[in-house]
């Protein structure tokens, strides 16, 4: 039986124990310590209610594996299932975390079960060799391992109930090795997001393998501390990632359900965490049922390559199982998002510098996005996402880009008024840069937004002041296949393609995706189709979707005002 960690161990002895273990892990002999006697089978299999992506499952069965934005063959995928060095987090997570098992379960045929076991056998054959010290590879990274263990146990009925004894023995042996290694190593994780994922896997295994209440309660106490480090007082996730907000609530629901199935009294922090975080999911949700992403490249809401798509039905299920009712709040001050919502229109606004996918401030080459990184928005009307991103780009005459730095709230003033269903919003951002890349540069941006009561009238005014000369571009990114027709040097017709989710009610409300963008104060309008710039004199990294740019020059210490308005076409 596994001995639970000793709470009374001193910090110095814990560090010493960790150093000894790290030294021992470099020896192939460490693998022998992971070969412990295992139960003949799982004591219980948790319920996994979450839907998979049937499109990804069909691609897998046809031998096409979605990695990033490309499809690879079965042989290439098998190669990626071998021990890997460090790689892109999203790819490693999806491949070695086995989230794709849930996709295969969505079809739930003998073919999908056989493919699941084939891929799992391949992983087990190549990822537990003592001679290769597999536990040092990225595929055994504690957070990935925690996800893998939770998926293996929770989805066992799908792939394991019809398996032969050889597979069962190999499965239980591999499960035990990983579980015992993770129990030893997870405490080394300082990042609360990764530690949380490791702990979920440990709790699922502890409940399903041994049912030892002492170990389970110890892990739950650690989970509570880890959760507290991740969540703001308003219930928002400190990563400011909508995806992590969603997945953290899902994981808490899973653990709560598992404890209830074992008749273990659930600790209060589980439901308290769910109750605090679920309303923020509603705040960050568009009318099409899906979540905002605000350019979260690390945890994208949609990845056309597959593997990272969280459908509206998935979000519905998370909110339903959360047992938290109510309307979305209008603001999450700590997390830094505002929501404007009228009859048919929804605008989600980022009010703090985004934390994810960031490296060096102002260095476009390091993050690929020259946006100022604050007061950007997403806009939907009815069940259509119109503007996927509305942001501001400011380039100094030296070629450097302005990008909001981490700051306290005193640098951003927010106001909001509602009258007869009409919503007025204003944000003013001030920044004096002290970094070496933009020393002594002062920047002021005031953005005003208006959303009409019916949602078909959306306007904005941006006032930018810079302490040196430069250029500004208001950037509006639209859905794929959006078409632009320039009616004059100030007016653009925007035709957003219809979506499958458009209902008869939407059609009745003239929701046909045809809009007129009226501008004032900009010196040039640039229409860029997907990956095809036209007449653009300013570099625009990362603009692959249909995009409109409202351009203007900035003179030193002079206010530049650009006004714009989207009006729905009624013809």
Coordinates of C-alpha atoms in Angstrom, one line a residue:
X1 CA 0.0 0.0 0.0
X2 CA 1.2 3.5 -0.8
X3 CA 2.3 5.6 2.2
X4 CA 0.8 9.1 2.2
X5 CA 3.2 12.0 2.5
X6 CA 4.0 13.1 6.0
X7 CA 2.5 16.5 6.8
X8 CA 5.0 16.9 9.7
X9 CA 8.1 16.6 7.5
X10 CA 10.2 19.8 7.8
X11 CA 10.9 22.0 4.8
X12 CA 14.6 21.2 4.9
X13 CA 14.1 17.4 5.0
X14 CA 11.6 17.8 2.1
X15 CA 14.2 19.6 0.0
X16 CA 16.7 16.9 0.9
X17 CA 14.3 14.1 0.0
X18 CA 13.6 15.8 -3.3
X19 CA 17.3 16.2 -4.1
X20 CA 17.9 12.5 -3.3
X21 CA 15.0 11.4 -5.5
X22 CA 16.1 13.6 -8.4
X23 CA 19.6 12.1 -8.2
X24 CA 18.1 8.6 -8.0
X25 CA 15.8 9.2 -11.0
X26 CA 18.8 9.6 -13.3
X27 CA 19.5 5.9 -12.7
X28 CA 17.6 3.2 -14.6
X29 CA 17.3 1.4 -11.2
X30 CA 14.6 4.0 -10.3
X31 CA 12.2 2.2 -12.6
X32 CA 12.3 -0.9 -10.3
X33 CA 10.8 1.2 -7.5
X34 CA 7.7 1.8 -9.6
X35 CA 6.9 -1.9 -10.0
X36 CA 4.5 -2.3 -7.1
X37 CA 1.8 -4.9 -6.7
X38 CA -1.4 -3.6 -8.2
X39 CA -5.1 -4.5 -7.8
X40 CA -6.5 -6.9 -10.4
X41 CA -8.7 -4.1 -11.7
X42 CA -10.3 -0.7 -10.9
X43 CA -12.4 -0.5 -7.8
X44 CA -14.7 2.0 -9.6
X45 CA -14.8 3.9 -12.9
X46 CA -15.9 7.5 -12.5
X47 CA -18.6 8.8 -14.7
X48 CA -17.3 10.9 -17.6
X49 CA -20.3 12.9 -19.1
X50 CA -18.3 15.2 -21.4
X51 CA -18.9 15.1 -25.1
X52 CA -16.1 14.5 -27.6
X53 CA -15.6 16.0 -31.1
X54 CA -17.1 13.6 -33.6
X55 CA -15.3 15.3 -36.5
X56 CA -11.9 14.7 -34.9
X57 CA -13.0 11.0 -34.3
X58 CA -13.8 10.5 -37.9
X59 CA -10.5 12.0 -39.0
X60 CA -8.7 9.6 -36.6
X61 CA -10.5 6.6 -37.9
X62 CA -9.6 7.6 -41.4
X63 CA -5.9 7.8 -40.4
X64 CA -5.6 11.5 -40.3
X65 CA -4.5 12.9 -37.0
X66 CA -5.0 16.7 -36.3
X67 CA -1.9 18.3 -34.9
X68 CA -1.9 22.0 -34.7
X69 CA -3.3 23.2 -38.1
X70 CA -2.2 20.2 -40.1
X71 CA -3.1 16.5 -40.5
X72 CA -0.5 13.9 -40.1
X73 CA -0.5 10.1 -40.8
X74 CA -0.9 7.3 -38.4
X75 CA 2.8 6.4 -38.5
X76 CA 3.7 10.0 -37.7
X77 CA 1.3 10.1 -34.8
X78 CA 2.7 6.8 -33.5
X79 CA 6.1 8.5 -33.6
X80 CA 4.8 11.4 -31.5
X81 CA 3.4 8.9 -29.0
X82 CA 7.0 7.9 -28.1
X83 CA 9.0 9.7 -25.4
X84 CA 9.3 13.3 -26.5
X85 CA 11.6 16.2 -25.6
X86 CA 10.0 19.5 -24.8
X87 CA 7.5 20.7 -27.4
X88 CA 4.5 23.0 -27.8
X89 CA 2.3 22.6 -24.7
X90 CA -0.9 22.3 -26.6
X91 CA 0.5 19.5 -28.8
X92 CA 2.0 17.5 -25.9
X93 CA -1.1 18.0 -23.8
X94 CA -3.4 16.6 -26.5
X95 CA -1.2 13.8 -27.7
X96 CA 0.2 12.5 -24.3
X97 CA -2.8 13.6 -22.2
X98 CA -5.1 11.3 -24.3
X99 CA -7.9 13.8 -24.6
X100 CA -8.5 12.3 -28.0
X101 CA -9.9 9.2 -26.3
X102 CA -13.0 11.2 -25.6
X103 CA -13.3 12.1 -29.3
X104 CA -13.1 8.4 -30.3
X105 CA -15.7 7.5 -27.7
X106 CA -18.1 9.9 -29.4
X107 CA -18.4 7.4 -32.2
X108 CA -18.2 4.4 -29.8
X109 CA -17.8 1.6 -32.3
X110 CA -15.6 -1.5 -32.3
X111 CA -13.3 0.3 -34.7
X112 CA -12.9 3.3 -32.4
X113 CA -12.3 0.9 -29.4
X114 CA -9.6 -1.1 -31.3
X115 CA -7.9 2.1 -32.5
X116 CA -7.9 3.4 -28.9
X117 CA -6.3 0.2 -27.6
X118 CA -3.8 0.1 -30.4
X119 CA -2.6 3.6 -29.7
X120 CA -2.5 3.0 -25.9
X121 CA -0.5 -0.2 -26.3
X122 CA 1.9 1.7 -28.5
X123 CA 2.3 4.4 -25.8
X124 CA 2.7 1.8 -23.0
X125 CA 5.4 -0.1 -25.0
X126 CA 7.4 3.0 -25.7
X127 CA 7.0 5.1 -22.5
X128 CA 7.9 2.9 -19.6
X129 CA 11.3 1.6 -20.4
X130 CA 13.7 1.8 -17.4
X131 CA 16.7 1.7 -19.7
X132 CA 15.6 4.9 -21.5
X133 CA 14.6 6.5 -18.2
X134 CA 11.2 7.4 -19.7
X135 CA 10.1 9.2 -16.5
X136 CA 12.5 12.0 -17.5
X137 CA 10.7 12.7 -20.8
X138 CA 8.1 15.4 -21.4
X139 CA 5.4 12.7 -21.8
X140 CA 5.8 12.0 -18.0
X141 CA 5.6 15.7 -17.1
X142 CA 3.4 15.7 -14.0
X143 CA 0.6 17.9 -15.3
X144 CA 0.4 15.8 -18.6
X145 CA 0.5 12.6 -16.6
X146 CA -2.3 13.8 -14.3
X147 CA -4.5 14.5 -17.4
X148 CA -3.6 11.1 -18.9
X149 CA -4.3 9.2 -15.7
X150 CA -7.7 10.9 -15.3
X151 CA -8.6 10.2 -18.9
X152 CA -7.5 6.5 -18.8
X153 CA -9.5 5.8 -15.6
X154 CA -12.6 7.8 -16.5
X155 CA -12.8 6.5 -20.1
X156 CA -11.9 2.9 -19.2
X157 CA -15.4 1.5 -19.8
X158 CA -15.2 2.7 -23.4
X159 CA -11.9 1.1 -24.4
X160 CA -11.2 -1.4 -21.7
X161 CA -14.5 -3.3 -21.1
X162 CA -14.0 -5.4 -24.3
X163 CA -10.2 -5.8 -24.0
X164 CA -8.4 -9.0 -23.5
X165 CA -6.5 -10.0 -20.3
X166 CA -3.1 -9.0 -21.8
X167 CA -4.3 -5.5 -22.3
X168 CA -5.8 -5.4 -18.8
X169 CA -2.5 -6.5 -17.2
X170 CA -0.4 -4.0 -19.2
X171 CA -2.9 -1.2 -18.5
X172 CA -2.9 -1.8 -14.7
X173 CA 0.8 -2.1 -14.6
X174 CA 1.3 1.2 -16.5
X175 CA -1.3 3.0 -14.5
X176 CA 0.4 1.9 -11.3
X177 CA 3.9 3.0 -12.4
X178 CA 2.7 6.4 -13.4
X179 CA 0.5 6.9 -10.3
X180 CA 3.4 6.1 -7.9
X181 CA 5.8 8.3 -9.7
X182 CA 3.3 11.2 -9.8
X183 CA 2.7 10.8 -6.0
X184 CA 6.4 11.3 -5.5
X185 CA 7.0 14.1 -8.0
X186 CA 3.9 16.3 -8.1
X187 CA 5.0 18.3 -5.0
X188 CA 7.9 19.7 -7.1
X189 CA 5.5 21.7 -9.3
X190 CA 5.4 25.3 -8.3
X191 CA 3.0 26.4 -11.1
X192 CA -0.6 26.1 -9.6
X193 CA -2.2 25.3 -13.0
X194 CA 0.1 22.3 -13.7
X195 CA -0.1 21.2 -10.0
X196 CA -3.9 21.3 -10.2
X197 CA -4.0 19.0 -13.2
X198 CA -1.5 16.6 -11.5
X199 CA -3.7 16.5 -8.4
X200 CA -6.8 15.7 -10.3
X201 CA -5.2 12.7 -11.9
X202 CA -3.9 11.5 -8.5
X203 CA -7.4 11.9 -6.8
X204 CA -9.1 10.0 -9.6
X205 CA -6.5 7.2 -9.3
X206 CA -6.5 7.2 -5.5
X207 CA -10.3 6.7 -5.6
X208 CA -10.3 4.1 -8.3
X209 CA -7.3 2.0 -7.4
X210 CA -7.2 1.9 -3.6
X211 CA -10.1 4.0 -2.2
X212 CA -7.8 5.0 0.7
X213 CA -9.7 7.9 2.4
X214 CA -6.6 9.2 4.2
X215 CA -4.7 9.7 0.9
X216 CA -7.8 11.2 -0.8
X217 CA -8.3 13.7 2.0
X218 CA -4.6 14.7 2.0
X219 CA -4.7 15.3 -1.8
X220 CA -8.0 17.3 -1.4
X221 CA -6.4 19.6 1.1
X222 CA -3.5 20.2 -1.3
X223 CA -6.0 20.8 -4.1
X224 CA -7.8 23.4 -2.1
X225 CA -4.5 25.4 -1.6
X226 CA -3.7 25.0 -5.2
X227 CA -7.1 26.3 -6.3
X228 CA -6.8 29.3 -4.0
X229 CA -3.7 30.3 -5.8
X230 CA -5.5 30.3 -9.2
X231 CA -8.7 32.2 -8.6
X232 CA -9.4 35.9 -8.0
X233 CA -11.9 37.0 -5.4
X234 CA -14.4 37.7 -8.2
X235 CA -14.2 34.0 -9.4
X236 CA -12.0 34.7 -12.4
X237 CA -9.0 32.5 -13.2
X238 CA -5.7 34.3 -12.6
X239 CA -4.4 33.2 -16.0
X240 CA -7.2 35.3 -17.5
X241 CA -7.7 32.5 -20.0
X242 CA -11.4 31.7 -20.8
X243 CA -10.5 28.1 -21.6
X244 CA -8.8 27.6 -18.2
X245 CA -11.8 29.2 -16.5
X246 CA -14.0 26.6 -18.2
X247 CA -11.8 23.6 -17.7
X248 CA -11.1 24.3 -14.0
X249 CA -14.9 24.3 -13.3
X250 CA -15.2 21.0 -15.3
X251 CA -12.4 19.4 -13.2
X252 CA -14.0 20.6 -10.0
X253 CA -17.3 19.0 -11.1
X254 CA -15.5 15.8 -11.9
X255 CA -13.9 15.6 -8.5
X256 CA -17.2 16.5 -6.8
X257 CA -19.0 13.7 -8.7
X258 CA -16.3 11.2 -7.9
X259 CA -16.5 11.9 -4.1
X260 CA -20.3 11.7 -4.2
X261 CA -20.1 8.3 -5.9
X262 CA -17.8 7.1 -3.1
X263 CA -20.0 8.5 -0.3
X264 CA -17.1 10.7 0.8
X265 CA -18.2 14.0 2.2
X266 CA -17.1 16.6 -0.2
X267 CA -15.1 19.5 1.2
X268 CA -16.9 22.8 1.0
X269 CA -14.2 24.4 -1.2
X270 CA -15.3 22.3 -4.2
X271 CA -18.8 23.7 -4.5
X272 CA -17.6 27.2 -3.3
X273 CA -15.1 27.2 -6.2
X274 CA -17.7 26.1 -8.7
X275 CA -20.2 28.7 -7.4
X276 CA -17.6 31.5 -7.7
X277 CA -16.3 30.5 -11.2
X278 CA -19.4 29.5 -13.1
X279 CA -20.8 33.0 -13.4
X280 CA -17.6 34.2 -15.1
X281 CA -18.1 31.5 -17.7
X282 CA -21.5 33.1 -18.5
X283 CA -19.9 36.5 -18.6
X284 CA -17.3 35.3 -21.2
X285 CA -19.8 33.5 -23.3
X286 CA -21.1 34.8 -26.6
X287 CA -24.7 34.5 -27.9
X288 CA -23.6 31.7 -30.3
X289 CA -23.1 29.6 -27.1
X290 CA -19.3 29.6 -27.4
X291 CA -16.7 31.3 -25.3
X292 CA -14.5 34.3 -26.0
X293 CA -10.8 33.6 -26.5
X294 CA -9.1 37.0 -26.8
X295 CA -6.3 35.5 -28.8
X296 CA -5.4 32.8 -26.2
X297 CA -2.9 30.9 -28.3
X298 CA -1.9 28.6 -25.5
X299 CA -5.4 27.4 -24.8
X300 CA -7.4 28.2 -27.9
X301 CA -11.2 27.8 -27.8
X302 CA -11.1 26.6 -31.4
X303 CA -8.2 24.8 -33.2
X304 CA -9.1 23.9 -36.7
X305 CA -6.6 21.1 -36.5
X306 CA -8.7 19.5 -33.8
X307 CA -8.1 18.6 -30.2
X308 CA -8.9 21.9 -28.6
X309 CA -12.5 22.6 -29.5
X310 CA -15.0 23.3 -26.7
X311 CA -18.5 23.3 -28.2
X312 CA -21.5 25.1 -27.0
X313 CA -23.0 21.8 -25.8
X314 CA -19.9 21.2 -23.7
X315 CA -20.3 24.6 -22.2
X316 CA -24.0 24.0 -21.6
X317 CA -23.1 20.8 -19.8
X318 CA -20.5 22.5 -17.6
X319 CA -23.0 25.2 -16.5
X320 CA -25.8 22.7 -16.0
X321 CA -23.7 20.4 -13.8
X322 CA -22.3 23.3 -11.9
X323 CA -25.7 23.7 -10.1
X324 CA -25.2 27.5 -10.3
X325 CA -28.1 29.5 -11.8
X326 CA -28.4 33.1 -12.7
X327 CA -27.6 35.7 -15.3
X328 CA -24.0 36.6 -16.2
X329 CA -22.5 39.5 -14.3
X330 CA -21.6 42.7 -16.2
X331 CA -18.0 42.9 -14.9
X332 CA -15.2 40.8 -13.5
X333 CA -13.0 43.6 -12.1
X334 CA -10.2 41.4 -10.8
X335 CA -10.1 39.1 -13.8
X336 CA -10.4 42.2 -16.1
X337 CA -13.3 41.6 -18.4
X338 CA -16.5 43.6 -19.0
X339 CA -19.7 42.4 -20.7
X340 CA -22.1 44.7 -22.6
X341 CA -25.4 42.9 -23.5
X342 CA -28.5 44.2 -25.2
X343 CA -31.4 42.4 -26.8
X344 CA -29.3 40.8 -29.6
X345 CA -25.9 42.2 -29.2
X346 CA -23.0 41.2 -26.9
X347 CA -19.6 42.9 -26.5
X348 CA -16.9 41.4 -24.4
X349 CA -14.1 43.8 -23.4
X350 CA -10.6 43.1 -22.0
X351 CA -9.7 45.7 -19.3
X352 CA -6.3 44.5 -18.3
X353 CA -3.1 43.5 -20.1
X354 CA -3.5 39.9 -21.2
X355 CA -1.2 37.5 -19.3
X356 CA -1.1 34.5 -21.6
X357 CA 1.2 33.9 -24.5
X358 CA 3.4 36.8 -23.6
X359 CA 7.2 37.0 -23.5
X360 CA 9.1 40.3 -24.2
X361 CA 7.1 43.5 -24.1
X362 CA 7.1 45.4 -27.4
X363 CA 9.1 42.7 -29.2
X364 CA 6.8 41.7 -32.0
X365 CA 9.0 38.8 -33.1
X366 CA 8.6 37.1 -29.7
X367 CA 4.8 37.0 -29.6
X368 CA 3.7 37.8 -33.1
X369 CA 1.0 40.3 -32.0
X370 CA 1.6 44.1 -32.0
X371 CA -1.7 44.9 -30.4
X372 CA -1.7 47.4 -27.5
X373 CA -3.1 44.4 -25.5
X374 CA -5.8 46.3 -23.6
X375 CA -9.4 47.5 -24.2
X376 CA -9.7 45.1 -27.2
X377 CA -13.1 43.5 -27.7
X378 CA -15.2 40.8 -29.3
X379 CA -18.6 41.5 -30.7
X380 CA -21.5 39.1 -31.6
X381 CA -25.0 39.8 -32.8
X382 CA -27.7 37.2 -32.4
X383 CA -26.0 33.9 -32.9
X384 CA -23.3 35.3 -35.2
X385 CA -19.8 36.3 -34.2
X386 CA -19.2 39.5 -36.1
X387 CA -15.9 40.9 -34.9
X388 CA -13.6 38.2 -33.5
X389 CA -11.1 40.9 -32.3
X390 CA -11.3 44.6 -32.2
X391 CA -8.0 46.1 -31.1
X392 CA -5.6 48.9 -31.5
X393 CA -2.1 48.9 -32.9
X394 CA 0.3 51.8 -32.3
X395 CA 3.8 51.9 -33.9
X396 CA 6.4 54.4 -33.0
X397 CA 8.4 56.2 -35.7
X398 CA 11.4 54.1 -34.5
X399 CA 9.5 51.0 -35.6
X400 CA 8.7 49.7 -32.0
X401 CA 5.1 48.8 -31.1
X402 CA 3.3 50.0 -28.0
X403 CA 2.0 47.2 -25.8
X404 CA 0.4 47.7 -22.4
X405 CA 2.6 46.6 -19.5
X406 CA 1.5 45.0 -16.3
X407 CA 0.2 47.7 -14.1
X408 CA -2.1 48.5 -11.2
X409 CA -5.7 49.6 -11.9
X410 CA -4.9 53.3 -11.4
X411 CA -3.7 53.5 -15.0
X412 CA -7.2 52.5 -16.3
X413 CA -10.4 54.4 -15.7
X414 CA -13.7 52.8 -16.5
X415 CA -17.2 54.2 -16.8
X416 CA -20.5 52.6 -17.7
X417 CA -24.1 53.8 -18.1
X418 CA -27.3 52.1 -19.3
X419 CA -30.4 54.1 -20.4
X420 CA -33.5 52.6 -22.0
X421 CA -31.5 49.5 -22.9
X422 CA -28.7 51.5 -24.6
X423 CA -25.3 50.9 -23.1
X424 CA -22.4 53.5 -23.0
X425 CA -19.0 52.4 -22.0
X426 CA -15.7 54.3 -21.7
X427 CA -12.2 53.3 -20.8
X428 CA -9.1 55.5 -20.5
X429 CA -5.7 53.9 -20.4
X430 CA -2.5 55.9 -19.5
X431 CA 0.9 54.4 -19.7
X432 CA 4.4 55.9 -19.3
X433 CA 6.9 53.4 -20.4
X434 CA 10.2 52.9 -18.5
X435 CA 11.4 49.8 -20.4
X436 CA 14.6 49.9 -22.4
X437 CA 12.7 49.3 -25.6
X438 CA 10.5 52.4 -25.3
X439 CA 12.1 54.6 -22.6
X440 CA 10.2 57.8 -21.7
X441 CA 7.3 57.2 -24.1
X442 CA 3.9 58.4 -22.9
X443 CA 0.7 56.9 -24.3
X444 CA -2.9 57.7 -23.8
X445 CA -5.9 55.9 -25.3
X446 CA -9.5 56.6 -24.6
X447 CA -12.1 54.2 -26.1
X448 CA -15.8 54.9 -26.0
X449 CA -18.3 52.2 -27.1
X450 CA -22.1 52.4 -27.6
X451 CA -24.4 49.4 -28.0
X452 CA -27.9 50.0 -29.1
X453 CA -30.8 48.4 -27.3
X454 CA -31.6 46.1 -30.2
X455 CA -27.9 45.3 -30.8
X456 CA -27.9 46.3 -34.5
X457 CA -26.1 49.6 -33.8
X458 CA -22.6 49.4 -32.5
X459 CA -20.3 52.4 -32.4
X460 CA -17.0 53.5 -31.1
X461 CA -14.7 56.4 -30.7
X462 CA -10.9 56.1 -30.1
X463 CA -8.7 59.0 -29.1
X464 CA -5.0 58.3 -29.1
X465 CA -2.2 60.6 -27.9
X466 CA 1.5 59.7 -28.2
X467 CA 4.5 61.6 -26.9
X468 CA 6.3 61.1 -30.2
X469 CA 5.3 60.6 -33.8
X470 CA 4.0 57.3 -35.0
X471 CA 1.1 55.5 -36.7
X472 CA -2.1 54.0 -35.3
X473 CA -4.4 51.3 -36.8
X474 CA -7.7 50.2 -35.4
X475 CA -8.0 46.5 -36.4
X476 CA -11.2 44.6 -36.8
X477 CA -10.8 40.8 -37.4
X478 CA -13.8 38.9 -38.9
X479 CA -14.8 35.3 -39.5
X480 CA -13.5 33.3 -42.4
X481 CA -14.9 34.1 -45.8
X482 CA -16.2 37.6 -44.7
X483 CA -16.3 39.8 -47.8
X484 CA -15.6 43.6 -47.9
X485 CA -17.0 46.0 -50.5
X486 CA -15.6 49.6 -50.3
X487 CA -18.6 51.9 -51.0
X488 CA -16.5 55.1 -50.5
X489 CA -13.3 56.2 -48.8
X490 CA -15.2 56.2 -45.5
X491 CA -17.8 53.4 -45.8
X492 CA -17.2 49.6 -46.1
X493 CA -19.9 47.0 -46.6
X494 CA -19.1 43.9 -44.5
X495 CA -20.8 40.6 -45.5
X496 CA -20.4 38.0 -42.8
X497 CA -21.0 34.5 -44.0
X498 CA -24.1 32.7 -42.5
X499 CA -23.5 30.1 -39.8
X500 CA -25.2 26.8 -39.3
X501 CA -26.5 28.0 -36.0
X502 CA -28.7 30.7 -37.5
X503 CA -32.3 30.1 -36.5
X504 CA -35.6 31.2 -38.0
X505 CA -35.8 33.7 -35.1
X506 CA -32.5 35.2 -36.2
X507 CA -33.7 35.4 -39.8
X508 CA -36.9 37.2 -38.6
X509 CA -34.7 39.7 -36.8
X510 CA -32.9 40.4 -40.1
X511 CA -29.8 38.6 -38.8
X512 CA -28.3 38.1 -42.3
X513 CA -24.7 39.2 -41.5
X514 CA -24.7 42.3 -43.7
X515 CA -23.3 45.4 -42.1
X516 CA -22.1 48.9 -43.1
X517 CA -19.0 50.3 -41.4
X518 CA -19.0 54.1 -41.4
X519 CA -15.7 55.8 -40.4
X520 CA -14.4 59.3 -39.6
X521 CA -11.0 60.5 -38.7
X522 CA -8.9 57.8 -40.3
X523 CA -6.7 58.6 -43.3
X524 CA -6.9 55.2 -45.0
X525 CA -8.9 52.1 -44.8
X526 CA -7.2 48.8 -45.7
X527 CA -9.2 45.7 -46.5
X528 CA -7.2 42.5 -46.1
X529 CA -8.6 39.2 -47.2
X530 CA -7.3 35.9 -45.7
X531 CA -3.6 36.2 -45.9
X532 CA -3.7 38.6 -48.9
X533 CA -2.6 42.1 -48.0
X534 CA -3.5 44.8 -50.4
X535 CA -1.7 48.1 -50.5
X536 CA -0.5 47.8 -47.0
X537 CA 2.6 49.8 -46.0
X538 CA 2.6 48.7 -42.3
X539 CA 3.6 45.3 -41.1
X540 CA 0.7 43.4 -39.7
X541 CA 1.9 40.1 -38.1
X542 CA -0.7 37.4 -37.4
X543 CA -3.5 38.8 -39.5
X544 CA -4.6 35.7 -41.4
X545 CA -8.4 36.2 -41.1
X546 CA -10.3 38.8 -43.1
X547 CA -9.3 42.1 -41.5
X548 CA -10.1 45.8 -41.7
X549 CA -7.5 48.5 -40.7
X550 CA -8.5 52.1 -40.0
X551 CA -5.2 53.9 -40.3
X552 CA -4.0 57.4 -39.2
X553 CA -0.7 59.1 -38.5
X554 CA 0.1 60.3 -35.0
X555 CA 1.9 63.6 -34.4
X556 CA 3.8 64.2 -31.3
X557 CA 1.5 65.1 -28.3
X558 CA -1.4 65.6 -30.7
X559 CA -4.8 63.9 -30.2
X560 CA -5.9 61.7 -33.0
X561 CA -9.6 60.8 -33.0
X562 CA -11.1 57.9 -35.1
X563 CA -14.8 57.3 -35.0
X564 CA -16.5 54.2 -36.4
X565 CA -20.0 52.6 -36.4
X566 CA -21.4 49.3 -37.5
X567 CA -25.0 49.6 -38.8
X568 CA -27.0 46.6 -39.8
X569 CA -28.2 46.6 -43.4
X570 CA -32.0 46.5 -43.7
X571 CA -32.3 45.9 -47.4

